[in-house]
mmCIF file of C-alpha atoms and ligand atoms in Angstrom:
data_model
loop_
_atom_site.group_PDB
_atom_site.id
_atom_site.type_symbol
_atom_site.label_atom_id
_atom_site.label_comp_id
_atom_site.label_asym_id
_atom_site.label_seq_id
_atom_site.Cartn_x
_atom_site.Cartn_y
_atom_site.Cartn_z
ATOM 1 C CA MET Q 14 83.739 94.812 80.238
ATOM 2 C CA MET Q 15 86.516 97.185 81.282
ATOM 3 C CA GLY Q 16 86.585 98.872 77.879
ATOM 4 C CA ARG Q 17 90.137 99.315 76.700
ATOM 5 C CA GLY Q 18 91.881 98.910 80.022
ATOM 6 C CA LEU Q 19 91.598 99.192 83.776
ATOM 7 C CA LEU Q 20 92.304 102.750 84.879
ATOM 8 C CA GLY Q 21 90.287 102.935 88.071
ATOM 9 C CA ILE Q 22 87.584 101.348 90.205
ATOM 10 C CA GLU Q 23 85.459 104.493 89.826
ATOM 11 C CA ASP Q 24 84.806 103.479 86.179
ATOM 12 C CA LEU Q 25 83.616 99.942 87.020
ATOM 13 C CA GLU Q 26 80.114 98.636 87.634
ATOM 14 C CA ARG Q 27 79.473 96.185 90.459
ATOM 15 C CA ALA Q 28 78.935 93.462 87.835
ATOM 16 C CA ASP Q 29 82.449 94.128 86.406
ATOM 17 C CA ILE Q 30 83.948 93.751 89.880
ATOM 18 C CA GLU Q 31 82.015 90.505 90.414
ATOM 19 C CA THR Q 32 83.372 89.158 87.114
ATOM 20 C CA ILE Q 33 86.956 89.999 88.078
ATOM 21 C CA LEU Q 34 86.571 88.436 91.543
ATOM 22 C CA GLU Q 35 84.989 85.274 90.156
ATOM 23 C CA THR Q 36 87.744 84.989 87.541
ATOM 24 C CA ALA Q 37 90.383 85.535 90.247
ATOM 25 C CA GLU Q 38 88.808 82.835 92.417
ATOM 26 C CA ARG Q 39 89.332 80.400 89.519
ATOM 27 C CA MET Q 40 92.917 81.645 89.112
ATOM 28 C CA GLN Q 41 93.691 80.978 92.804
ATOM 29 C CA GLU Q 42 93.599 77.258 92.042
ATOM 30 C CA VAL Q 43 96.517 77.604 89.581
ATOM 31 C CA GLY Q 44 98.630 79.058 92.404
ATOM 32 C CA ARG Q 45 98.050 75.924 94.508
ATOM 33 C CA ARG Q 46 99.309 73.517 91.823
ATOM 34 C CA ASP Q 47 102.792 71.958 91.753
ATOM 35 C CA VAL Q 48 103.175 73.262 88.198
ATOM 36 C CA LYS Q 49 101.785 76.796 88.409
ATOM 37 C CA LYS Q 50 101.232 77.423 84.735
ATOM 38 C CA VAL Q 51 98.348 77.364 82.251
ATOM 39 C CA PRO Q 52 98.564 78.108 78.512
ATOM 40 C CA THR Q 53 95.807 80.757 78.495
ATOM 41 C CA LEU Q 54 97.910 83.715 77.309
ATOM 42 C CA ARG Q 55 100.519 81.810 75.272
ATOM 43 C CA GLY Q 56 101.740 84.075 72.484
ATOM 44 C CA ARG Q 57 100.588 87.261 74.258
ATOM 45 C CA THR Q 58 103.053 89.927 75.465
ATOM 46 C CA ILE Q 59 102.713 92.025 78.626
ATOM 47 C CA VAL Q 60 104.897 95.102 79.233
ATOM 48 C CA ASN Q 61 105.446 96.313 82.805
ATOM 49 C CA LEU Q 62 106.125 100.058 82.681
ATOM 50 C CA PHE Q 63 106.952 101.123 86.247
ATOM 51 C CA PHE Q 64 108.237 104.675 86.734
ATOM 52 C CA GLU Q 65 108.004 104.348 90.545
ATOM 53 C CA PRO Q 66 109.457 101.676 92.845
ATOM 54 C CA SER Q 67 107.329 98.618 93.576
ATOM 55 C CA THR Q 68 107.821 95.189 95.108
ATOM 56 C CA ARG Q 69 104.354 93.619 95.336
ATOM 57 C CA THR Q 70 102.590 95.078 92.299
ATOM 58 C CA ARG Q 71 105.388 94.752 89.745
ATOM 59 C CA THR Q 72 106.424 91.265 90.845
ATOM 60 C CA SER Q 73 102.878 89.957 91.015
ATOM 61 C CA PHE Q 74 102.028 91.307 87.548
ATOM 62 C CA GLU Q 75 105.143 89.505 86.271
ATOM 63 C CA ILE Q 76 104.271 86.262 88.049
ATOM 64 C CA ALA Q 77 100.626 86.557 86.940
ATOM 65 C CA GLY Q 78 101.625 86.960 83.289
ATOM 66 C CA LYS Q 79 104.077 84.053 83.480
ATOM 67 C CA ARG Q 80 101.529 81.763 85.178
ATOM 68 C CA LEU Q 81 99.278 82.429 82.183
ATOM 69 C CA SER Q 82 102.219 81.668 79.799
ATOM 70 C CA ALA Q 83 102.456 85.238 78.472
ATOM 71 C CA ASP Q 84 105.823 86.765 77.608
ATOM 72 C CA VAL Q 85 106.473 89.479 80.215
ATOM 73 C CA VAL Q 86 108.836 92.386 79.586
ATOM 74 C CA ASN Q 87 109.930 94.571 82.498
ATOM 75 C CA PHE Q 88 110.832 98.042 81.239
ATOM 76 C CA THR Q 89 113.466 99.744 83.405
ATOM 77 C CA PRO Q 90 113.352 103.571 83.193
ATOM 78 C CA ALA Q 91 116.914 104.049 84.507
ATOM 79 C CA SER Q 92 118.447 102.086 81.611
ATOM 80 C CA SER Q 93 116.043 103.370 78.936
ATOM 81 C CA SER Q 94 116.124 106.297 76.512
ATOM 82 C CA LEU Q 95 114.138 108.303 79.077
ATOM 83 C CA THR Q 96 117.635 109.161 80.336
ATOM 84 C CA LYS Q 97 118.248 110.723 76.888
ATOM 85 C CA ALA Q 98 115.202 113.001 77.274
ATOM 86 C CA GLU Q 99 112.714 110.833 75.367
ATOM 87 C CA THR Q 100 109.241 111.640 76.699
ATOM 88 C CA ILE Q 101 107.064 109.149 78.554
ATOM 89 C CA LEU Q 102 104.471 109.305 75.790
ATOM 90 C CA ASP Q 103 107.063 108.661 73.050
ATOM 91 C CA THR Q 104 108.462 105.815 75.138
ATOM 92 C CA ALA Q 105 104.988 104.282 75.472
ATOM 93 C CA LYS Q 106 104.217 104.714 71.757
ATOM 94 C CA ASN Q 107 107.496 103.022 70.803
ATOM 95 C CA LEU Q 108 106.769 100.102 73.106
ATOM 96 C CA ASP Q 109 103.235 99.897 71.669
ATOM 97 C CA ALA Q 110 104.742 99.638 68.172
ATOM 98 C CA MET Q 111 106.182 96.274 69.297
ATOM 99 C CA ALA Q 112 102.552 95.044 69.631
ATOM 100 C CA PRO Q 113 102.157 94.177 73.311
ATOM 101 C CA ASP Q 114 98.751 92.839 74.369
ATOM 102 C CA ALA Q 115 98.670 94.798 77.641
ATOM 103 C CA VAL Q 116 100.756 97.554 79.218
ATOM 104 C CA VAL Q 117 100.898 97.921 83.002
ATOM 105 C CA VAL Q 118 101.746 101.469 84.132
ATOM 106 C CA ARG Q 119 102.763 102.920 87.500
ATOM 107 C CA HIS Q 120 103.661 106.593 87.790
ATOM 108 C CA ALA Q 121 103.976 109.172 90.574
ATOM 109 C CA VAL Q 122 101.707 111.593 88.701
ATOM 110 C CA ALA Q 123 97.929 111.070 88.675
ATOM 111 C CA GLY Q 124 96.551 110.646 85.166
ATOM 112 C CA VAL Q 125 99.662 109.302 83.416
ATOM 113 C CA PRO Q 126 98.141 105.819 82.777
ATOM 114 C CA LYS Q 127 95.046 107.485 81.277
ATOM 115 C CA ARG Q 128 97.188 109.758 79.076
ATOM 116 C CA ILE Q 129 99.131 106.727 77.839
ATOM 117 C CA ALA Q 130 95.913 104.722 77.346
ATOM 118 C CA ASP Q 131 94.510 107.491 75.131
ATOM 119 C CA GLU Q 132 97.420 106.979 72.687
ATOM 120 C CA LEU Q 133 97.988 103.228 72.747
ATOM 121 C CA GLY Q 134 96.461 100.320 70.863
ATOM 122 C CA ALA Q 135 97.132 97.965 73.780
ATOM 123 C CA PRO Q 136 94.919 97.968 76.886
ATOM 124 C CA VAL Q 137 96.513 99.876 79.780
ATOM 125 C CA ILE Q 138 96.280 98.710 83.393
ATOM 126 C CA ASN Q 139 96.830 101.325 86.086
ATOM 127 C CA ALA Q 140 99.269 99.923 88.669
ATOM 128 C CA GLY Q 141 99.028 103.091 90.798
ATOM 129 C CA ASP Q 142 99.090 106.745 89.692
ATOM 130 C CA GLY Q 143 99.944 109.448 92.215
ATOM 131 C CA ALA Q 144 97.150 109.878 94.749
ATOM 132 C CA HIS Q 145 94.488 108.931 92.167
ATOM 133 C CA GLU Q 146 93.827 105.161 92.050
ATOM 134 C CA HIS Q 147 95.414 101.716 92.512
ATOM 135 C CA PRO Q 148 92.596 99.526 91.177
ATOM 136 C CA THR Q 149 94.235 96.090 91.385
ATOM 137 C CA GLN Q 150 95.126 96.730 95.058
ATOM 138 C CA ALA Q 151 91.446 97.393 95.824
ATOM 139 C CA LEU Q 152 90.417 94.270 93.899
ATOM 140 C CA LEU Q 153 92.870 92.074 95.823
ATOM 141 C CA ASP Q 154 91.584 93.631 99.053
ATOM 142 C CA LEU Q 155 88.014 92.711 98.072
ATOM 143 C CA LEU Q 156 89.098 89.167 97.219
ATOM 144 C CA THR Q 157 90.853 88.802 100.583
ATOM 145 C CA VAL Q 158 87.842 90.079 102.535
ATOM 146 C CA ARG Q 159 85.483 87.798 100.601
ATOM 147 C CA GLU Q 160 87.816 84.855 101.286
ATOM 148 C CA GLU Q 161 87.856 85.677 105.019
ATOM 149 C CA LYS Q 162 84.244 86.745 105.580
ATOM 150 C CA GLY Q 163 82.380 84.980 102.760
ATOM 151 C CA ARG Q 164 80.774 88.309 101.739
ATOM 152 C CA ILE Q 165 81.395 92.048 101.441
ATOM 153 C CA ASP Q 166 77.813 93.322 101.502
ATOM 154 C CA GLY Q 167 76.880 94.702 104.924
ATOM 155 C CA LEU Q 168 80.413 94.714 106.378
ATOM 156 C CA THR Q 169 81.966 97.744 108.067
ATOM 157 C CA VAL Q 170 85.431 98.644 106.776
ATOM 158 C CA THR Q 171 87.548 101.233 108.616
ATOM 159 C CA ILE Q 172 90.455 102.772 106.697
ATOM 160 C CA ILE Q 173 93.043 104.522 108.875
ATOM 161 C CA GLY Q 174 95.744 107.009 107.935
ATOM 162 C CA ASP Q 175 96.634 109.385 105.144
ATOM 163 C CA VAL Q 176 93.454 108.832 103.137
ATOM 164 C CA ALA Q 177 93.691 112.232 101.440
ATOM 165 C CA HIS Q 178 96.939 111.319 99.660
ATOM 166 C CA SER Q 179 96.379 107.576 99.222
ATOM 167 C CA ARG Q 180 95.508 105.997 95.874
ATOM 168 C CA VAL Q 181 94.887 102.730 97.737
ATOM 169 C CA ALA Q 182 92.292 104.383 99.973
ATOM 170 C CA ARG Q 183 90.530 106.060 97.047
ATOM 171 C CA SER Q 184 90.251 102.789 95.092
ATOM 172 C CA ASP Q 185 89.221 100.867 98.221
ATOM 173 C CA ILE Q 186 86.507 103.417 99.043
ATOM 174 C CA TYR Q 187 85.007 103.025 95.551
ATOM 175 C CA ALA Q 188 85.407 99.238 95.636
ATOM 176 C CA PHE Q 189 83.974 98.489 99.066
ATOM 177 C CA ARG Q 190 81.102 100.976 98.590
ATOM 178 C CA LYS Q 191 80.175 99.477 95.210
ATOM 179 C CA MET Q 192 80.144 96.031 96.808
ATOM 180 C CA GLY Q 193 77.766 97.133 99.593
ATOM 181 C CA ALA Q 194 80.094 97.745 102.564
ATOM 182 C CA GLU Q 195 79.979 100.730 104.919
ATOM 183 C CA VAL Q 196 83.309 102.579 104.783
ATOM 184 C CA ARG Q 197 84.647 104.731 107.635
ATOM 185 C CA LEU Q 198 87.822 106.803 107.591
ATOM 186 C CA ALA Q 199 90.002 107.617 110.598
ATOM 187 C CA ALA Q 200 92.795 110.179 110.431
ATOM 188 C CA PRO Q 201 94.068 113.500 111.715
ATOM 189 C CA PRO Q 202 92.117 116.332 110.017
ATOM 190 C CA THR Q 203 95.119 117.018 107.719
ATOM 191 C CA MET Q 204 94.847 113.488 106.312
ATOM 192 C CA LEU Q 205 91.083 113.302 105.755
ATOM 193 C CA PRO Q 206 89.971 114.120 102.198
ATOM 194 C CA ALA Q 207 87.992 117.327 101.709
ATOM 195 C CA ASP Q 208 85.292 115.417 99.787
ATOM 196 C CA VAL Q 209 84.425 112.870 102.518
ATOM 197 C CA GLU Q 210 80.679 113.434 102.111
ATOM 198 C CA SER Q 211 80.690 113.140 98.326
ATOM 199 C CA LEU Q 212 82.654 109.869 98.603
ATOM 200 C CA GLY Q 213 79.744 108.471 100.629
ATOM 201 C CA VAL Q 214 81.863 107.640 103.683
ATOM 202 C CA LYS Q 215 82.087 108.876 107.284
ATOM 203 C CA GLY Q 216 85.235 110.638 108.519
ATOM 204 C CA PHE Q 217 86.417 110.361 112.153
ATOM 205 C CA THR Q 218 89.294 111.948 114.024
ATOM 206 C CA SER Q 219 88.768 109.428 116.862
ATOM 207 C CA LEU Q 220 90.203 106.007 116.033
ATOM 208 C CA ARG Q 221 88.120 104.390 118.751
ATOM 209 C CA GLU Q 222 84.855 105.676 117.255
ATOM 210 C CA ALA Q 223 85.901 104.697 113.729
ATOM 211 C CA ILE Q 224 86.916 101.161 114.718
ATOM 212 C CA ASP Q 225 83.886 100.524 116.949
ATOM 213 C CA GLY Q 226 82.202 97.347 115.649
ATOM 214 C CA ALA Q 227 84.299 97.182 112.444
ATOM 215 C CA ASP Q 228 84.711 93.909 110.529
ATOM 216 C CA VAL Q 229 87.800 95.079 108.644
ATOM 217 C CA VAL Q 230 90.496 97.425 109.960
ATOM 218 C CA MET Q 231 92.790 98.672 107.211
ATOM 219 C CA ALA Q 232 95.899 100.688 108.093
ATOM 220 C CA LEU Q 233 97.503 102.778 105.354
ATOM 221 C CA ARG Q 234 101.201 103.359 104.924
ATOM 222 C CA ILE Q 235 102.538 106.753 105.994
ATOM 223 C CA GLN Q 236 104.048 108.014 102.744
ATOM 224 C CA PHE Q 237 107.225 109.550 104.110
ATOM 225 C CA GLU Q 238 108.419 110.156 100.531
ATOM 226 C CA ARG Q 239 105.402 112.425 99.864
ATOM 227 C CA LEU Q 240 105.530 115.240 102.472
ATOM 228 C CA ALA Q 241 103.960 113.099 105.215
ATOM 229 C CA GLY Q 242 106.084 114.901 107.802
ATOM 230 C CA ALA Q 243 104.084 118.090 107.248
ATOM 231 C CA LEU Q 244 100.768 116.387 108.057
ATOM 232 C CA PHE Q 245 101.247 115.432 111.727
ATOM 233 C CA PRO Q 246 103.433 116.702 114.581
ATOM 234 C CA SER Q 247 105.593 113.583 115.083
ATOM 235 C CA VAL Q 248 105.753 109.903 114.179
ATOM 236 C CA ARG Q 249 105.510 109.045 117.875
ATOM 237 C CA GLU Q 250 102.272 111.037 118.238
ATOM 238 C CA TYR Q 251 100.791 109.563 115.047
ATOM 239 C CA SER Q 252 101.601 106.057 116.200
ATOM 240 C CA ALA Q 253 100.126 106.642 119.678
ATOM 241 C CA THR Q 254 96.881 108.046 118.233
ATOM 242 C CA PHE Q 255 96.344 106.180 114.950
ATOM 243 C CA GLY Q 256 98.753 103.230 115.056
ATOM 244 C CA VAL Q 257 96.799 99.951 115.326
ATOM 245 C CA ASP Q 258 97.745 97.504 118.063
ATOM 246 C CA ARG Q 259 95.871 94.781 119.935
ATOM 247 C CA ALA Q 260 94.636 97.200 122.615
ATOM 248 C CA LYS Q 261 92.947 99.484 120.066
ATOM 249 C CA LEU Q 262 91.683 96.511 118.059
ATOM 250 C CA ARG Q 263 89.528 95.468 121.034
ATOM 251 C CA TYR Q 264 86.933 98.045 119.926
ATOM 252 C CA ALA Q 265 86.433 96.242 116.592
ATOM 253 C CA LYS Q 266 84.357 93.058 116.247
ATOM 254 C CA ASP Q 267 85.911 89.988 117.917
ATOM 255 C CA ASP Q 268 86.525 88.409 114.510
ATOM 256 C CA ALA Q 269 87.780 91.590 112.801
ATOM 257 C CA ILE Q 270 90.670 91.240 110.367
ATOM 258 C CA VAL Q 271 93.558 93.693 109.902
ATOM 259 C CA MET Q 272 94.797 94.684 106.460
ATOM 260 C CA HIS Q 273 97.644 96.806 105.104
ATOM 261 C CA PRO Q 274 98.639 97.347 101.443
ATOM 262 C CA GLY Q 275 102.360 97.332 102.263
ATOM 263 C CA PRO Q 276 105.096 98.225 102.621
ATOM 264 C CA VAL Q 277 104.511 98.454 106.399
ATOM 265 C CA ASN Q 278 106.284 101.015 108.578
ATOM 266 C CA ARG Q 279 106.512 98.651 111.540
ATOM 267 C CA GLY Q 280 105.641 100.224 114.866
ATOM 268 C CA VAL Q 281 104.066 103.242 113.134
ATOM 269 C CA GLU Q 282 100.811 102.213 111.366
ATOM 270 C CA LEU Q 283 100.790 98.723 112.884
ATOM 271 C CA SER Q 284 102.401 97.163 115.959
ATOM 272 C CA HIS Q 285 105.160 94.652 115.154
ATOM 273 C CA ASP Q 286 102.964 91.910 116.560
ATOM 274 C CA LEU Q 287 100.019 92.734 114.265
ATOM 275 C CA ALA Q 288 102.299 93.152 111.262
ATOM 276 C CA ASP Q 289 103.267 89.482 111.614
ATOM 277 C CA HIS Q 290 100.326 87.661 113.138
ATOM 278 C CA ARG Q 291 96.606 87.162 112.789
ATOM 279 C CA PRO Q 292 94.159 88.703 112.702
ATOM 280 C CA SER Q 293 96.297 90.517 110.115
ATOM 281 C CA VAL Q 294 96.000 89.041 106.620
ATOM 282 C CA ILE Q 295 98.752 91.043 104.919
ATOM 283 C CA LEU Q 296 100.453 88.131 103.192
ATOM 284 C CA ASP Q 297 97.064 86.771 102.076
ATOM 285 C CA GLN Q 298 96.526 90.130 100.369
ATOM 286 C CA VAL Q 299 99.860 89.666 98.590
ATOM 287 C CA ARG Q 300 99.008 86.070 97.594
ATOM 288 C CA ASN Q 301 95.646 87.221 96.238
ATOM 289 C CA GLY Q 302 97.390 89.972 94.277
ATOM 290 C CA VAL Q 303 98.700 87.337 91.879
ATOM 291 C CA ALA Q 304 95.219 85.852 91.306
ATOM 292 C CA ILE Q 305 93.661 89.290 90.759
ATOM 293 C CA ARG Q 306 96.356 90.295 88.294
ATOM 294 C CA MET Q 307 95.982 86.972 86.469
ATOM 295 C CA ALA Q 308 92.246 87.674 86.193
ATOM 296 C CA VAL Q 309 92.741 91.223 84.914
ATOM 297 C CA LEU Q 310 95.392 90.152 82.386
ATOM 298 C CA TYR Q 311 93.188 87.277 81.220
ATOM 299 C CA LEU Q 312 90.164 89.561 80.779
ATOM 300 C CA LEU Q 313 92.126 92.291 78.982
ATOM 301 C CA ALA Q 314 94.960 90.582 77.131
ATOM 302 C CA GLY Q 315 92.984 87.466 76.206
ATOM 303 C CA ARG Q 316 91.502 89.256 73.189
ATOM 304 C CA THR Q 317 93.537 89.928 70.061
ATOM 305 C CA ARG Q 318 94.203 93.445 68.774
ATOM 306 C CA VAL Q 319 91.730 92.833 65.912
ATOM 307 C CA GLU Q 320 89.022 91.758 68.400
ATOM 308 C CA ARG Q 321 89.674 94.875 70.503
ATOM 309 C CA GLU Q 322 89.560 97.170 67.478
ATOM 310 C CA GLU Q 323 86.280 95.626 66.289
ATOM 311 C CA GLU Q 324 84.558 96.482 69.633
HETATM 312 N N1 CP D 504 100.785 97.696 97.673
HETATM 313 C C1 CP D 504 101.683 98.137 96.768
HETATM 314 O O1 CP D 504 101.327 98.823 95.797
HETATM 315 O O2 CP D 504 102.978 97.728 97.023
HETATM 316 P P1 CP D 504 104.202 98.023 96.052
HETATM 317 O O3 CP D 504 104.460 99.511 96.069
HETATM 318 O O4 CP D 504 105.351 97.235 96.617
HETATM 319 O O5 CP D 504 103.820 97.567 94.668
#
């Protein structure tokens, strides 16, 4: 269904997304057991290849693999032969020679997971590449919204912040649109993507207008490590205009939920109160990240190399 890996939501059909969500909904039950382990991927090997820091994505891929009884190897760039000038592609090819059944890749440069996927026998899962895509984040966001609202079709989802440079936003726009939601963006002009129209979404520079009647309010992290300081005059001004707090949330529907992919800059994108309390569902997103990654690993690493090659 996802071909030889999961590189982005843009490549998926709605039916593929439905299959992943339904599989993840079955996986959620494993996470509620006393013994959180099933033998589904016994004998399979998953390699986590993270060239950028991560807490949620890397850990949840590891937990997901272990809950399915796979052997999970966490590759650490700082203690690898990358420090002896071995290239990323040579590194990936050498790891592939050890016959993993899936390779999970995060990199600061857009397109690196695809470049690796083109060379490898194992399916590659994009765990976030530059400002391109973060497909499993969008899938866990869909799962969380479906859990909360019982549907995605017909909902209004407002995404706030540095959309232009956010892989989470790009994947979420594709995901929520494919599943029938209306997507609105709210940001200073410097943070709205140039291709708003072609993405099929509406861009707003007024948070109040963008939030008006929304079912889902999603705040993005300000990426201070990626030139964010050049995109708005001051953190204080950004927070006053685009930071979400209970006063601004009043314009959304009464039962609106608040989401954030993490890590949260408290008091900047979200008030401290909303970072910790409902209607924010941030830790539900994290919990659902394990189920989504179990589903993706099951769907991709469940087949043997021979089965994949015969496709
Ligand atoms: N949401 C997300 O990608 O978080 P991490 O960077 O901690 O993996």
